[in-house]
PDB file of C-alpha atoms in Angstrom:
ATOM      1  CA  ASP A   1      38.339 -54.118  -5.150  1.00  0.00           C
ATOM      2  CA  GLN A   2      38.645 -53.481  -1.501  1.00  0.00           C
ATOM      3  CA  GLN A   3      40.286 -56.334   0.343  1.00  0.00           C
ATOM      4  CA  VAL A   4      39.835 -54.894   3.852  1.00  0.00           C
ATOM      5  CA  LYS A   5      36.471 -53.515   4.647  1.00  0.00           C
ATOM      6  CA  GLN A   6      35.422 -51.450   7.594  1.00  0.00           C
ATOM      7  CA  ASN A   7      31.772 -50.853   7.014  1.00  0.00           C
ATOM      8  CA  SER A   8      30.869 -48.631   9.739  1.00  0.00           C
ATOM      9  CA  PRO A   9      32.480 -45.002   9.356  1.00  0.00           C
ATOM     10  CA  SER A  10      31.500 -44.137  12.817  1.00  0.00           C
ATOM     11  CA  LEU A  11      30.668 -45.513  16.182  1.00  0.00           C
ATOM     12  CA  SER A  12      29.584 -43.734  19.384  1.00  0.00           C
ATOM     13  CA  VAL A  13      29.544 -45.252  22.789  1.00  0.00           C
ATOM     14  CA  GLN A  14      29.260 -44.158  26.399  1.00  0.00           C
ATOM     15  CA  GLU A  15      32.223 -43.923  28.691  1.00  0.00           C
ATOM     16  CA  GLY A  16      32.516 -47.226  30.494  1.00  0.00           C
ATOM     17  CA  ARG A  17      30.664 -49.442  28.014  1.00  0.00           C
ATOM     18  CA  ILE A  18      32.216 -51.690  25.423  1.00  0.00           C
ATOM     19  CA  SER A  19      33.253 -50.547  21.967  1.00  0.00           C
ATOM     20  CA  ILE A  20      33.248 -53.075  19.328  1.00  0.00           C
ATOM     21  CA  LEU A  21      34.904 -52.158  15.834  1.00  0.00           C
ATOM     22  CA  ASN A  22      34.621 -54.703  12.934  1.00  0.00           C
ATOM     23  CA  CYS A  23      36.523 -55.531   9.877  1.00  0.00           C
ATOM     24  CA  ASP A  24      36.069 -57.946   7.097  1.00  0.00           C
ATOM     25  CA  TYR A  25      38.620 -59.198   4.499  1.00  0.00           C
ATOM     26  CA  THR A  26      38.148 -60.925   1.275  1.00  0.00           C
ATOM     27  CA  ASN A  27      41.781 -62.160   0.568  1.00  0.00           C
ATOM     28  CA  SER A  28      42.296 -65.815   2.005  1.00  0.00           C
ATOM     29  CA  MET A  29      46.016 -65.317   1.805  1.00  0.00           C
ATOM     30  CA  PHE A  30      46.026 -62.848   4.705  1.00  0.00           C
ATOM     31  CA  ASP A  31      47.552 -64.325   7.721  1.00  0.00           C
ATOM     32  CA  TYR A  32      48.469 -61.338  10.023  1.00  0.00           C
ATOM     33  CA  PHE A  33      46.131 -58.416  11.110  1.00  0.00           C
ATOM     34  CA  LEU A  34      46.791 -55.298  12.980  1.00  0.00           C
ATOM     35  CA  TRP A  35      44.786 -52.392  14.377  1.00  0.00           C
ATOM     36  CA  TYR A  36      45.992 -48.924  14.206  1.00  0.00           C
ATOM     37  CA  LYS A  37      44.653 -45.844  16.232  1.00  0.00           C
ATOM     38  CA  LYS A  38      44.892 -42.404  14.818  1.00  0.00           C
ATOM     39  CA  TYR A  39      44.304 -38.961  16.426  1.00  0.00           C
ATOM     40  CA  PRO A  40      43.806 -35.918  14.287  1.00  0.00           C
ATOM     41  CA  ALA A  41      47.059 -34.394  13.065  1.00  0.00           C
ATOM     42  CA  GLU A  42      49.034 -37.230  14.103  1.00  0.00           C
ATOM     43  CA  GLY A  43      50.390 -40.507  12.574  1.00  0.00           C
ATOM     44  CA  PRO A  44      48.721 -43.915  13.148  1.00  0.00           C
ATOM     45  CA  THR A  45      49.950 -45.830  16.058  1.00  0.00           C
ATOM     46  CA  PHE A  46      49.896 -49.580  16.467  1.00  0.00           C
ATOM     47  CA  LEU A  47      47.566 -50.793  18.939  1.00  0.00           C
ATOM     48  CA  ILE A  48      47.275 -54.671  18.785  1.00  0.00           C
ATOM     49  CA  SER A  49      47.698 -57.543  16.327  1.00  0.00           C
ATOM     50  CA  ILE A  50      46.700 -61.107  15.758  1.00  0.00           C
ATOM     51  CA  SER A  51      48.058 -64.071  13.719  1.00  0.00           C
ATOM     52  CA  SER A  52      45.967 -66.363  11.899  1.00  0.00           C
ATOM     53  CA  ILE A  53      47.061 -69.204  13.983  1.00  0.00           C
ATOM     54  CA  LYS A  54      45.143 -67.564  16.940  1.00  0.00           C
ATOM     55  CA  ASP A  55      41.664 -66.529  17.300  1.00  0.00           C
ATOM     56  CA  LYS A  56      42.043 -64.086  20.227  1.00  0.00           C
ATOM     57  CA  ASN A  57      44.776 -61.757  21.633  1.00  0.00           C
ATOM     58  CA  GLU A  58      44.374 -59.391  24.556  1.00  0.00           C
ATOM     59  CA  ASP A  59      46.344 -56.438  25.718  1.00  0.00           C
ATOM     60  CA  GLY A  60      44.781 -54.691  28.664  1.00  0.00           C
ATOM     61  CA  ARG A  61      41.523 -53.210  27.750  1.00  0.00           C
ATOM     62  CA  PHE A  62      41.983 -54.127  24.044  1.00  0.00           C
ATOM     63  CA  THR A  63      41.111 -57.548  22.649  1.00  0.00           C
ATOM     64  CA  VAL A  64      41.211 -58.626  18.945  1.00  0.00           C
ATOM     65  CA  PHE A  65      39.049 -61.545  17.970  1.00  0.00           C
ATOM     66  CA  LEU A  66      39.635 -63.420  14.521  1.00  0.00           C
ATOM     67  CA  ASN A  67      37.028 -65.597  12.803  1.00  0.00           C
ATOM     68  CA  LYS A  68      38.950 -66.996   9.816  1.00  0.00           C
ATOM     69  CA  SER A  69      35.965 -68.989   8.365  1.00  0.00           C
ATOM     70  CA  ALA A  70      34.032 -65.800   8.175  1.00  0.00           C
ATOM     71  CA  LYS A  71      37.018 -63.681   7.294  1.00  0.00           C
ATOM     72  CA  HIS A  72      36.040 -61.302  10.111  1.00  0.00           C
ATOM     73  CA  LEU A  73      37.929 -59.644  12.913  1.00  0.00           C
ATOM     74  CA  SER A  74      36.901 -57.299  15.619  1.00  0.00           C
ATOM     75  CA  LEU A  75      38.384 -55.152  18.118  1.00  0.00           C
ATOM     76  CA  HIS A  76      36.865 -54.889  21.639  1.00  0.00           C
ATOM     77  CA  ILE A  77      37.583 -52.054  23.862  1.00  0.00           C
ATOM     78  CA  VAL A  78      36.444 -52.533  27.515  1.00  0.00           C
ATOM     79  CA  PRO A  79      35.762 -50.212  29.395  1.00  0.00           C
ATOM     80  CA  SER A  80      35.815 -47.528  26.809  1.00  0.00           C
ATOM     81  CA  GLN A  81      37.304 -44.216  27.774  1.00  0.00           C
ATOM     82  CA  PRO A  82      37.164 -40.590  26.344  1.00  0.00           C
ATOM     83  CA  GLY A  83      40.761 -40.813  25.335  1.00  0.00           C
ATOM     84  CA  ASP A  84      40.048 -43.796  23.091  1.00  0.00           C
ATOM     85  CA  SER A  85      38.146 -41.345  20.835  1.00  0.00           C
ATOM     86  CA  ALA A  86      40.012 -41.609  17.434  1.00  0.00           C
ATOM     87  CA  VAL A  87      39.966 -43.262  14.062  1.00  0.00           C
ATOM     88  CA  TYR A  88      40.704 -47.020  14.067  1.00  0.00           C
ATOM     89  CA  PHE A  89      42.144 -48.588  11.035  1.00  0.00           C
ATOM     90  CA  CYS A  90      42.221 -52.273  10.519  1.00  0.00           C
ATOM     91  CA  ALA A  91      45.041 -53.556   8.435  1.00  0.00           C
ATOM     92  CA  ALA A  92      46.054 -56.946   6.925  1.00  0.00           C
ATOM     93  CA  SER A  93      49.061 -58.649   5.598  1.00  0.00           C
ATOM     94  CA  ALA A  94      49.796 -61.827   3.573  1.00  0.00           C
ATOM     95  CA  TRP A  95      52.676 -64.249   4.336  1.00  0.00           C
ATOM     96  CA  GLY A  96      55.157 -63.726   1.568  1.00  0.00           C
ATOM     97  CA  GLY A  97      53.419 -60.367   0.837  1.00  0.00           C
ATOM     98  CA  SER A  98      56.476 -58.630   1.726  1.00  0.00           C
ATOM     99  CA  GLU A  99      55.241 -57.164   4.751  1.00  0.00           C
ATOM    100  CA  LYS A 100      52.906 -54.721   2.996  1.00  0.00           C
ATOM    101  CA  LEU A 101      49.800 -53.760   4.778  1.00  0.00           C
ATOM    102  CA  VAL A 102      46.474 -53.296   3.234  1.00  0.00           C
ATOM    103  CA  PHE A 103      44.231 -50.824   5.223  1.00  0.00           C
ATOM    104  CA  GLY A 104      40.642 -50.409   5.818  1.00  0.00           C
ATOM    105  CA  LYS A 105      38.931 -47.025   5.432  1.00  0.00           C
ATOM    106  CA  GLY A 106      38.800 -46.483   9.113  1.00  0.00           C
ATOM    107  CA  THR A 107      36.198 -46.329  11.834  1.00  0.00           C
ATOM    108  CA  LYS A 108      35.789 -43.004  13.913  1.00  0.00           C
ATOM    109  CA  LEU A 109      35.147 -43.873  17.431  1.00  0.00           C
ATOM    110  CA  THR A 110      33.553 -41.268  19.956  1.00  0.00           C
ATOM    111  CA  VAL A 111      33.525 -42.141  23.389  1.00  0.00           C
ATOM    112  CA  ASN A 112      31.028 -39.848  25.387  1.00  0.00           C
ATOM    113  CA  PRO A 113      31.667 -39.049  29.029  1.00  0.00           C
TER     114      PRO A 113
ATOM    115  CA  ASP B   1      64.671 -41.977  21.553  1.00  0.00           C
ATOM    116  CA  ALA B   2      64.313 -43.476  18.031  1.00  0.00           C
ATOM    117  CA  GLU B   3      61.808 -41.709  15.959  1.00  0.00           C
ATOM    118  CA  ILE B   4      60.554 -41.093  12.617  1.00  0.00           C
ATOM    119  CA  THR B   5      60.028 -37.468  11.292  1.00  0.00           C
ATOM    120  CA  GLN B   6      58.568 -35.865   8.243  1.00  0.00           C
ATOM    121  CA  SER B   7      58.980 -32.580   6.698  1.00  0.00           C
ATOM    122  CA  PRO B   8      57.583 -30.251   5.918  1.00  0.00           C
ATOM    123  CA  ARG B   9      54.259 -30.719   7.998  1.00  0.00           C
ATOM    124  CA  HIS B  10      52.416 -28.598   5.665  1.00  0.00           C
ATOM    125  CA  LYS B  11      53.047 -27.545   2.071  1.00  0.00           C
ATOM    126  CA  ILE B  12      51.203 -25.658  -0.530  1.00  0.00           C
ATOM    127  CA  THR B  13      52.246 -25.844  -4.028  1.00  0.00           C
ATOM    128  CA  GLU B  14      51.087 -25.085  -7.560  1.00  0.00           C
ATOM    129  CA  THR B  15      50.000 -27.592 -10.199  1.00  0.00           C
ATOM    130  CA  GLY B  16      52.863 -28.761 -12.330  1.00  0.00           C
ATOM    131  CA  ARG B  17      55.667 -28.012  -9.651  1.00  0.00           C
ATOM    132  CA  GLN B  18      57.907 -30.647  -8.472  1.00  0.00           C
ATOM    133  CA  VAL B  19      57.805 -31.381  -4.767  1.00  0.00           C
ATOM    134  CA  THR B  20      59.825 -33.507  -2.424  1.00  0.00           C
ATOM    135  CA  LEU B  21      58.649 -34.821   0.994  1.00  0.00           C
ATOM    136  CA  ALA B  22      61.221 -35.828   3.315  1.00  0.00           C
ATOM    137  CA  CYS B  23      61.030 -38.949   5.766  1.00  0.00           C
ATOM    138  CA  HIS B  24      63.793 -39.743   8.178  1.00  0.00           C
ATOM    139  CA  GLN B  25      63.967 -42.496  10.653  1.00  0.00           C
ATOM    140  CA  THR B  26      66.391 -43.225  13.445  1.00  0.00           C
ATOM    141  CA  TRP B  27      65.426 -46.866  14.245  1.00  0.00           C
ATOM    142  CA  ASN B  28      67.843 -48.094  11.509  1.00  0.00           C
ATOM    143  CA  HIS B  29      64.759 -50.109  10.021  1.00  0.00           C
ATOM    144  CA  ASN B  30      65.328 -51.619   6.706  1.00  0.00           C
ATOM    145  CA  ASN B  31      61.694 -51.256   5.417  1.00  0.00           C
ATOM    146  CA  MET B  32      60.115 -47.998   4.692  1.00  0.00           C
ATOM    147  CA  PHE B  33      56.817 -47.091   3.289  1.00  0.00           C
ATOM    148  CA  TRP B  34      54.942 -44.059   1.902  1.00  0.00           C
ATOM    149  CA  TYR B  35      50.996 -43.811   2.133  1.00  0.00           C
ATOM    150  CA  ARG B  36      48.480 -41.268   1.377  1.00  0.00           C
ATOM    151  CA  GLN B  37      45.340 -40.837   3.411  1.00  0.00           C
ATOM    152  CA  ASP B  38      42.204 -39.514   1.585  1.00  0.00           C
ATOM    153  CA  LEU B  39      38.804 -39.120   2.938  1.00  0.00           C
ATOM    154  CA  GLY B  40      36.665 -42.394   2.054  1.00  0.00           C
ATOM    155  CA  HIS B  41      39.961 -44.332   0.998  1.00  0.00           C
ATOM    156  CA  GLY B  42      41.770 -45.000   4.316  1.00  0.00           C
ATOM    157  CA  LEU B  43      45.619 -45.369   3.846  1.00  0.00           C
ATOM    158  CA  ARG B  44      46.888 -46.417   0.478  1.00  0.00           C
ATOM    159  CA  LEU B  45      50.556 -47.379  -0.191  1.00  0.00           C
ATOM    160  CA  ILE B  46      52.441 -45.310  -2.689  1.00  0.00           C
ATOM    161  CA  HIS B  47      55.948 -46.797  -2.643  1.00  0.00           C
ATOM    162  CA  TYR B  48      58.041 -48.828  -0.484  1.00  0.00           C
ATOM    163  CA  SER B  49      61.730 -49.882  -0.023  1.00  0.00           C
ATOM    164  CA  TYR B  50      63.332 -52.978   1.767  1.00  0.00           C
ATOM    165  CA  GLY B  51      66.658 -51.279   1.859  1.00  0.00           C
ATOM    166  CA  VAL B  52      69.405 -49.128   0.249  1.00  0.00           C
ATOM    167  CA  GLN B  53      69.053 -48.973  -3.423  1.00  0.00           C
ATOM    168  CA  ASP B  54      65.752 -50.831  -3.340  1.00  0.00           C
ATOM    169  CA  THR B  55      62.351 -49.304  -4.299  1.00  0.00           C
ATOM    170  CA  ASN B  56      59.073 -50.876  -5.335  1.00  0.00           C
ATOM    171  CA  LYS B  57      55.692 -49.482  -6.521  1.00  0.00           C
ATOM    172  CA  GLY B  58      52.571 -49.712  -4.369  1.00  0.00           C
ATOM    173  CA  GLU B  59      48.997 -49.414  -5.089  1.00  0.00           C
ATOM    174  CA  VAL B  60      48.914 -45.709  -6.152  1.00  0.00           C
ATOM    175  CA  SER B  61      52.508 -45.115  -7.462  1.00  0.00           C
ATOM    176  CA  ASP B  62      51.550 -42.967 -10.681  1.00  0.00           C
ATOM    177  CA  GLY B  63      53.021 -39.530 -10.556  1.00  0.00           C
ATOM    178  CA  TYR B  64      55.295 -40.239  -7.520  1.00  0.00           C
ATOM    179  CA  SER B  65      58.831 -41.667  -7.176  1.00  0.00           C
ATOM    180  CA  VAL B  66      61.237 -42.439  -4.339  1.00  0.00           C
ATOM    181  CA  SER B  67      64.927 -43.156  -3.868  1.00  0.00           C
ATOM    182  CA  ARG B  68      66.897 -44.942  -1.022  1.00  0.00           C
ATOM    183  CA  SER B  69      70.465 -43.826  -0.770  1.00  0.00           C
ATOM    184  CA  ASN B  70      70.814 -44.588   2.888  1.00  0.00           C
ATOM    185  CA  THR B  71      69.025 -46.496   5.602  1.00  0.00           C
ATOM    186  CA  GLU B  72      67.605 -43.457   7.321  1.00  0.00           C
ATOM    187  CA  ASP B  73      65.706 -41.552   4.519  1.00  0.00           C
ATOM    188  CA  LEU B  74      63.080 -42.348   1.875  1.00  0.00           C
ATOM    189  CA  PRO B  75      62.185 -39.024   0.101  1.00  0.00           C
ATOM    190  CA  LEU B  76      58.977 -38.910  -1.822  1.00  0.00           C
ATOM    191  CA  THR B  77      58.817 -36.902  -5.049  1.00  0.00           C
ATOM    192  CA  LEU B  78      55.825 -35.647  -6.937  1.00  0.00           C
ATOM    193  CA  GLU B  79      57.339 -35.153 -10.458  1.00  0.00           C
ATOM    194  CA  SER B  80      54.639 -32.645 -11.667  1.00  0.00           C
ATOM    195  CA  ALA B  81      52.048 -31.891  -8.764  1.00  0.00           C
ATOM    196  CA  ALA B  82      48.502 -32.361  -9.627  1.00  0.00           C
ATOM    197  CA  SER B  83      45.336 -31.366  -7.734  1.00  0.00           C
ATOM    198  CA  SER B  84      44.382 -34.875  -7.339  1.00  0.00           C
ATOM    199  CA  GLN B  85      47.607 -35.271  -5.278  1.00  0.00           C
ATOM    200  CA  THR B  86      46.247 -33.063  -2.480  1.00  0.00           C
ATOM    201  CA  SER B  87      46.360 -35.439   0.579  1.00  0.00           C
ATOM    202  CA  VAL B  88      47.928 -36.206   3.838  1.00  0.00           C
ATOM    203  CA  TYR B  89      51.159 -38.171   3.277  1.00  0.00           C
ATOM    204  CA  PHE B  90      52.431 -40.738   5.885  1.00  0.00           C
ATOM    205  CA  CYS B  91      55.846 -42.276   5.912  1.00  0.00           C
ATOM    206  CA  ALA B  92      56.348 -45.500   7.963  1.00  0.00           C
ATOM    207  CA  SER B  93      59.086 -47.926   8.789  1.00  0.00           C
ATOM    208  CA  SER B  94      59.420 -51.421  10.048  1.00  0.00           C
ATOM    209  CA  GLU B  95      62.380 -53.502  11.259  1.00  0.00           C
ATOM    210  CA  SER B  96      62.760 -56.437   9.010  1.00  0.00           C
ATOM    211  CA  LEU B  97      61.071 -58.800   6.557  1.00  0.00           C
ATOM    212  CA  GLU B  98      59.433 -60.713   9.127  1.00  0.00           C
ATOM    213  CA  SER B  99      58.040 -57.548  11.042  1.00  0.00           C
ATOM    214  CA  TYR B 100      54.501 -56.494  10.202  1.00  0.00           C
ATOM    215  CA  GLU B 101      54.276 -53.748  12.607  1.00  0.00           C
ATOM    216  CA  GLN B 102      54.937 -50.369  11.016  1.00  0.00           C
ATOM    217  CA  TYR B 103      55.838 -47.173  12.813  1.00  0.00           C
ATOM    218  CA  PHE B 104      54.295 -44.083  11.411  1.00  0.00           C
ATOM    219  CA  GLY B 105      55.649 -40.410  11.001  1.00  0.00           C
ATOM    220  CA  PRO B 106      53.300 -37.315  11.922  1.00  0.00           C
ATOM    221  CA  GLY B 107      52.330 -36.833   8.340  1.00  0.00           C
ATOM    222  CA  THR B 108      52.654 -33.992   5.699  1.00  0.00           C
ATOM    223  CA  ARG B 109      49.513 -32.088   4.619  1.00  0.00           C
ATOM    224  CA  LEU B 110      50.056 -31.285   0.861  1.00  0.00           C
ATOM    225  CA  THR B 111      47.811 -28.837  -0.922  1.00  0.00           C
ATOM    226  CA  VAL B 112      48.133 -28.611  -4.665  1.00  0.00           C
ATOM    227  CA  THR B 113      46.351 -25.405  -6.015  1.00  0.00           C
TER     228      THR B 113
END
């Protein structure tokens, strides 16, 4: 059973517009969430995270929103740039879960110039 | 600069052979992880370690083993390679038991023929 779901395999947006990537989870024990970005032939790199005690976290052009009641989080990229084109993975961890991360399947974002 | 490296970057082997993938980190992190990435599955945890002499099974550990004889290295061994183990393998590390952010290596693409 997939505990972290990214239901959109791909997303295409125009440069300068907002990109919204979504993630749903089923395990109510998850209390920390992360987004990773991955370029082809490279390892994933950490992008931004959020604790369950918050509902929003910003870092420059990137904002993550958490809706605990809906078990849903989203990553907003504003404005989107061609260099943002990559696969984005949502990941979650449970307190006391020994820092193991459970990853979604990823969403491939393409930002068109 | 501290880093995490994997070798080889590409490997082709035959069914039934034993294969070892190397992972080396210079951050002095206690936690190390091995994942495999497959199309349609995202990143799945194979094995992980919280320190020297500590190893634990992840979600997809069958057919794999790890050993941790020092802080810097966590080699992954495929005891008898199978075609189902054709994948991209990523090693990651994190600082402590309260750190969720993991740093990933560049990956090893393994093909089992």
